[in-house]
Coordinates of N, CA and C in Angstrom, one line a residue:
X52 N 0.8 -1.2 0.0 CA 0.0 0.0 0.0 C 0.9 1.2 0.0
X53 N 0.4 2.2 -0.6 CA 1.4 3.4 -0.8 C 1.0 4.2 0.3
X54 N 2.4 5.0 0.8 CA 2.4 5.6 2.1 C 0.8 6.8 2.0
X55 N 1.1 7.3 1.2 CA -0.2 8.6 1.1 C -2.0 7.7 1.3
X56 N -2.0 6.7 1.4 CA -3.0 5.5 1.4 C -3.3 5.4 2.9
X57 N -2.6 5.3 3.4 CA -2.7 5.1 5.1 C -2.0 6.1 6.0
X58 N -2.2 7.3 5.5 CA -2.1 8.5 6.4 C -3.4 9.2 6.9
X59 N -4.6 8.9 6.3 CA -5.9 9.3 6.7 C -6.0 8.5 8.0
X60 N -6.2 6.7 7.8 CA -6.0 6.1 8.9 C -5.1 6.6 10.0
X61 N -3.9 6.8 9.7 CA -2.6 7.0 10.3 C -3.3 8.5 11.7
X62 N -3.9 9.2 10.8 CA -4.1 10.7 11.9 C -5.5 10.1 12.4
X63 N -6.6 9.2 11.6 CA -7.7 9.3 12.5 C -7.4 8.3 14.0
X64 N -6.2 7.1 13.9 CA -5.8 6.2 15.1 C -5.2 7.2 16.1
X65 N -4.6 8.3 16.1 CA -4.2 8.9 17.0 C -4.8 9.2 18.2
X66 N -5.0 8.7 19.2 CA -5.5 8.7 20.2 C -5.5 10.1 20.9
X67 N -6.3 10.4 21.7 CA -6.6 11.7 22.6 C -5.7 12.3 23.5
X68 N -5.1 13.5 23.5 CA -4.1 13.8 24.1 C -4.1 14.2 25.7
X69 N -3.5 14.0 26.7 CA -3.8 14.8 27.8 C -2.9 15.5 28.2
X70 N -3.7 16.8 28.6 CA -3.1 18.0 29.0 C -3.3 18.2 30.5
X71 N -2.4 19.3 30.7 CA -2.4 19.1 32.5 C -3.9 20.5 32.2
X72 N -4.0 21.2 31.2 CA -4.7 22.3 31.4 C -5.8 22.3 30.2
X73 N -7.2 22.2 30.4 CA -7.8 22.3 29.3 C -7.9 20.8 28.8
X74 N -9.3 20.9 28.1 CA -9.7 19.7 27.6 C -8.3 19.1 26.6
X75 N -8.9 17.8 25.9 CA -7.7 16.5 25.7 C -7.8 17.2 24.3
X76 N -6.7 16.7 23.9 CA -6.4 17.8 22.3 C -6.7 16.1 21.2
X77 N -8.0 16.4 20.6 CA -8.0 15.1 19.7 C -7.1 14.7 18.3
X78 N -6.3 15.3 18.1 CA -5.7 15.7 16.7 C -3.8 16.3 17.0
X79 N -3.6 16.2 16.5 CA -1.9 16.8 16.7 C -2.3 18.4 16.0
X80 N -1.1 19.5 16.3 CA -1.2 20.4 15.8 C -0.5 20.6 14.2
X81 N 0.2 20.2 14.3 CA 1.5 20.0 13.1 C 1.9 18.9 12.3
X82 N 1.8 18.7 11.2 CA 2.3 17.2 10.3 C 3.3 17.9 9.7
X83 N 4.5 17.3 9.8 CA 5.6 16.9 8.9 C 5.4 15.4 7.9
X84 N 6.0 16.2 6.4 CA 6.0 14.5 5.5 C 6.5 14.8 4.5
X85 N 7.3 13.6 3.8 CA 8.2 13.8 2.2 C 7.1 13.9 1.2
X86 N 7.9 13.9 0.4 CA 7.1 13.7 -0.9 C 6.5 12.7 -1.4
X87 N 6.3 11.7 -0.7 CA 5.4 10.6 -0.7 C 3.5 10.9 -0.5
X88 N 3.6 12.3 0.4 CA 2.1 12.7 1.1 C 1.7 13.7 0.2
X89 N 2.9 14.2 -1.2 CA 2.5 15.5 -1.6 C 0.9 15.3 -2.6
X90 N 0.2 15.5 -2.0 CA -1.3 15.7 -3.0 C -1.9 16.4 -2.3
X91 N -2.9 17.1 -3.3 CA -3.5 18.4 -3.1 C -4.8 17.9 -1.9
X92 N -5.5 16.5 -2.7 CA -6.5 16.3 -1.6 C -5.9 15.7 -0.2
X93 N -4.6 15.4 0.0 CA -4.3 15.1 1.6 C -4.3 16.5 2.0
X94 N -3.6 17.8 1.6 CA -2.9 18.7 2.3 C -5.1 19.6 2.6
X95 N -6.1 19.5 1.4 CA -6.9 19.9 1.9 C -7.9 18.7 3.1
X96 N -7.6 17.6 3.3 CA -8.5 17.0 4.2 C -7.4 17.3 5.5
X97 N -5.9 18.0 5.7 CA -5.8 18.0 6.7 C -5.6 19.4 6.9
X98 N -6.3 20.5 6.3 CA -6.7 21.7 6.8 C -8.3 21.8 6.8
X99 N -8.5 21.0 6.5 CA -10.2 21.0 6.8 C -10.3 20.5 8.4
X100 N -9.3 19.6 8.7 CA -9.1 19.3 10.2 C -8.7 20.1 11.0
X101 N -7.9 21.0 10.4 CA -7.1 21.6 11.5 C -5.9 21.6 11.8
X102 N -5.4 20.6 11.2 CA -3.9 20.2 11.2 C -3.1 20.8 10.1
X103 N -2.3 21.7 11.1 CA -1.1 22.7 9.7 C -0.1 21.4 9.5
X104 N 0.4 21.3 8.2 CA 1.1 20.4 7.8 C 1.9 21.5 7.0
X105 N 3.3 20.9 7.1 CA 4.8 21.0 6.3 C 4.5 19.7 5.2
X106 N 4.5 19.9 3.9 CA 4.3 18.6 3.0 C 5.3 19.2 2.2
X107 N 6.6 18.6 2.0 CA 7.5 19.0 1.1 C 6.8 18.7 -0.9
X108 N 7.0 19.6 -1.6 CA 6.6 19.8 -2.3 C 7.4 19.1 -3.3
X109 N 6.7 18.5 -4.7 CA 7.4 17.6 -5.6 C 8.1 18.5 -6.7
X110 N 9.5 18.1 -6.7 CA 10.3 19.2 -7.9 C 10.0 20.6 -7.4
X111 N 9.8 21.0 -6.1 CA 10.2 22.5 -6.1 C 11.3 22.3 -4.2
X112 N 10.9 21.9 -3.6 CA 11.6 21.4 -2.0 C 12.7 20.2 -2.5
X113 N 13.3 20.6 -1.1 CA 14.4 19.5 -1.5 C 13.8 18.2 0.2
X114 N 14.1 17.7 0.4 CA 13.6 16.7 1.7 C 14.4 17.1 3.0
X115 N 15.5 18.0 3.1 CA 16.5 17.8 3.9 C 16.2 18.5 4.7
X116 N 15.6 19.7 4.6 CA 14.7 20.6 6.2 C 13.7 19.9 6.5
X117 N 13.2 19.3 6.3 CA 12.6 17.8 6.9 C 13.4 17.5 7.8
X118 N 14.4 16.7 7.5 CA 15.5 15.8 8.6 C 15.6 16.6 9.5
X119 N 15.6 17.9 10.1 CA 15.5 18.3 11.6 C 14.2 17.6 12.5
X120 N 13.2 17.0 12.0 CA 12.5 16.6 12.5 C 12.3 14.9 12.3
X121 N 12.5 14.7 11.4 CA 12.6 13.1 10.7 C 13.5 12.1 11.3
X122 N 14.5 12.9 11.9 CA 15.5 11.6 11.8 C 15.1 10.8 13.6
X123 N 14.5 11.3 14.4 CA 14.3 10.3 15.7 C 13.4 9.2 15.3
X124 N 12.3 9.5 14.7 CA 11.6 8.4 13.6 C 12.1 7.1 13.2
X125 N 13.3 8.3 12.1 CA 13.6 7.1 10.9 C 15.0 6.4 12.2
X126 N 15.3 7.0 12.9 CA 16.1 6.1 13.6 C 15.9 4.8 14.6
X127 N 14.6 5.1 15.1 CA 13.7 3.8 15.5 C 13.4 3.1 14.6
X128 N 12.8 3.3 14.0 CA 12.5 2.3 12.6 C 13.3 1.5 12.1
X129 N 14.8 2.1 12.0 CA 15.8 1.4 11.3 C 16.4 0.3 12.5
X130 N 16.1 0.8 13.7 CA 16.5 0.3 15.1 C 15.5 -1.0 14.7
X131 N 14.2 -0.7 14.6 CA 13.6 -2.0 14.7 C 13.4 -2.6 13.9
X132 N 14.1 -2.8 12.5 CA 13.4 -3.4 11.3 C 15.1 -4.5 11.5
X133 N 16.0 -4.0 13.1 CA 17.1 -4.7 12.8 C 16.7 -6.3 13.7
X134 N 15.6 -6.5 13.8 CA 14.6 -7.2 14.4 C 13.9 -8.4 13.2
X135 N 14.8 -9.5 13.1 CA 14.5 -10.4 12.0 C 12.8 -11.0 12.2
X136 N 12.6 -10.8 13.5 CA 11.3 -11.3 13.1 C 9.9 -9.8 13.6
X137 N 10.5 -9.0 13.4 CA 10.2 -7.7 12.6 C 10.3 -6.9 11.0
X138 N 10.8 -7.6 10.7 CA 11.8 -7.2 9.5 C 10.8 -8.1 8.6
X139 N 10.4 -9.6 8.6 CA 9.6 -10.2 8.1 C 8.3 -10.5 8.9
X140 N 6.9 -9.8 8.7 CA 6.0 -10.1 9.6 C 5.7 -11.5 9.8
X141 N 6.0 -12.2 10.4 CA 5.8 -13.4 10.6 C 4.0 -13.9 11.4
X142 N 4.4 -13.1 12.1 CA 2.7 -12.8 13.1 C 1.5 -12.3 12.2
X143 N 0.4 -13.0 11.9 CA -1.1 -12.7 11.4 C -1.2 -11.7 12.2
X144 N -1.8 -12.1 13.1 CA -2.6 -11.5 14.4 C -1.4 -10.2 14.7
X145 N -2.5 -8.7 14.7 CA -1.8 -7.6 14.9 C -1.5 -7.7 16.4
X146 N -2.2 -8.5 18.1 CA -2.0 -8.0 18.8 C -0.3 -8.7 19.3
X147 N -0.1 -10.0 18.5 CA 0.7 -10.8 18.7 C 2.4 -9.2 17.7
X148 N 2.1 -9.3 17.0 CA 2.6 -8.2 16.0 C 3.6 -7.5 17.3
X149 N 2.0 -6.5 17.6 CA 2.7 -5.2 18.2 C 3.3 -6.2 20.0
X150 N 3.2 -7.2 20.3 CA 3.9 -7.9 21.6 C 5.3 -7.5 21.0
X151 N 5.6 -8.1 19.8 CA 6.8 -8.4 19.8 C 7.8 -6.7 19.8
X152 N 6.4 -5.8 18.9 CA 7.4 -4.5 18.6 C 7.5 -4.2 20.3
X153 N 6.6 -4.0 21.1 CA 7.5 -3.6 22.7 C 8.6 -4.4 23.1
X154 N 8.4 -5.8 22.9 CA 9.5 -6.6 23.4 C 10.9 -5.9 22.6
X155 N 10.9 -5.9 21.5 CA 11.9 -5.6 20.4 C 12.4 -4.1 21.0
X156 N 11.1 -2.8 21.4 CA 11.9 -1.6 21.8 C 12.5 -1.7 23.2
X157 N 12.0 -2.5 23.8 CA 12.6 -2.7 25.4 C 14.3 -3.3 25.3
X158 N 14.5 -4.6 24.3 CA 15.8 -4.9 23.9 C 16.6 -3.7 23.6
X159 N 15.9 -3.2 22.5 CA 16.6 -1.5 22.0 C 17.1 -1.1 23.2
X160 N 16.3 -0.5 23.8 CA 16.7 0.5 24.9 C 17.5 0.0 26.2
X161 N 17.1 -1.1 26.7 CA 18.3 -2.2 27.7 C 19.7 -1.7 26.4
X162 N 19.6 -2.4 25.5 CA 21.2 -2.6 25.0 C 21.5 -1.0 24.8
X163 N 20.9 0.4 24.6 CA 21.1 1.4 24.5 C 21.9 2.1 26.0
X164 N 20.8 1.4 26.7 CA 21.7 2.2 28.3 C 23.0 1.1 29.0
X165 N 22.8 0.4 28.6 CA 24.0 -0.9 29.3 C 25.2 -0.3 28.7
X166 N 25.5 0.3 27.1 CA 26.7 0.8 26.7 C 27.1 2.0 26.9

């Protein structure tokens, strides 16, 4: 499935925020995204929301002022895809799935502070 395909999903799963002040914020304020998200009807379904988005633009932006924000992301990701049986879904079942992604970030981070 192409990334711009499951970013409607992607913002409506985002769960309800809590704040020490004022009601729970249902929505993020800000999206960052490459050129994978650049289309005119994402950038209008997420100002119809309310969500300001940064969408680097195709053949006029370059991707790299992005990476001030991108790279803690893409650094997990790459951390966990080093996770062979992450790497190939092996698990049907999404709850068995996401067991393994906490087990897998907990290894991360144990071998992150031990060194």
């Amino acid at each position: 499935m192409h990334d711009s395909l499951g970013l409607k999903p992607l913002v409506r799963g985002i769960p309800p925020i809590r704040s020490r002040r004022g009601p729970r914020r249902r929505r993020p304020a800000k999206l960052h995204a490459d050129k994978g998200y650049c289309y005119d009807q994402l950038r209008r379904w997420l100002h119809k929301r309310g969500i300001r988005h940064r969408i680097v633009r195709r053949g006029i932006e370059s991707s790299q002022r992005l990476g001030r924000h991108r790279w803690v992301v893409e650094r997990t990701v790459f951390r966990l895809a080093g996770c062979r049986r992450l790497h190939r879904r092996y698990e049907r079942r999404a709850e068995r799935f996401l067991a393994f992604v906490g087990i897998s970030a907990a290894l991360i981070s144990y071998r992150r502070l031990t060194t």
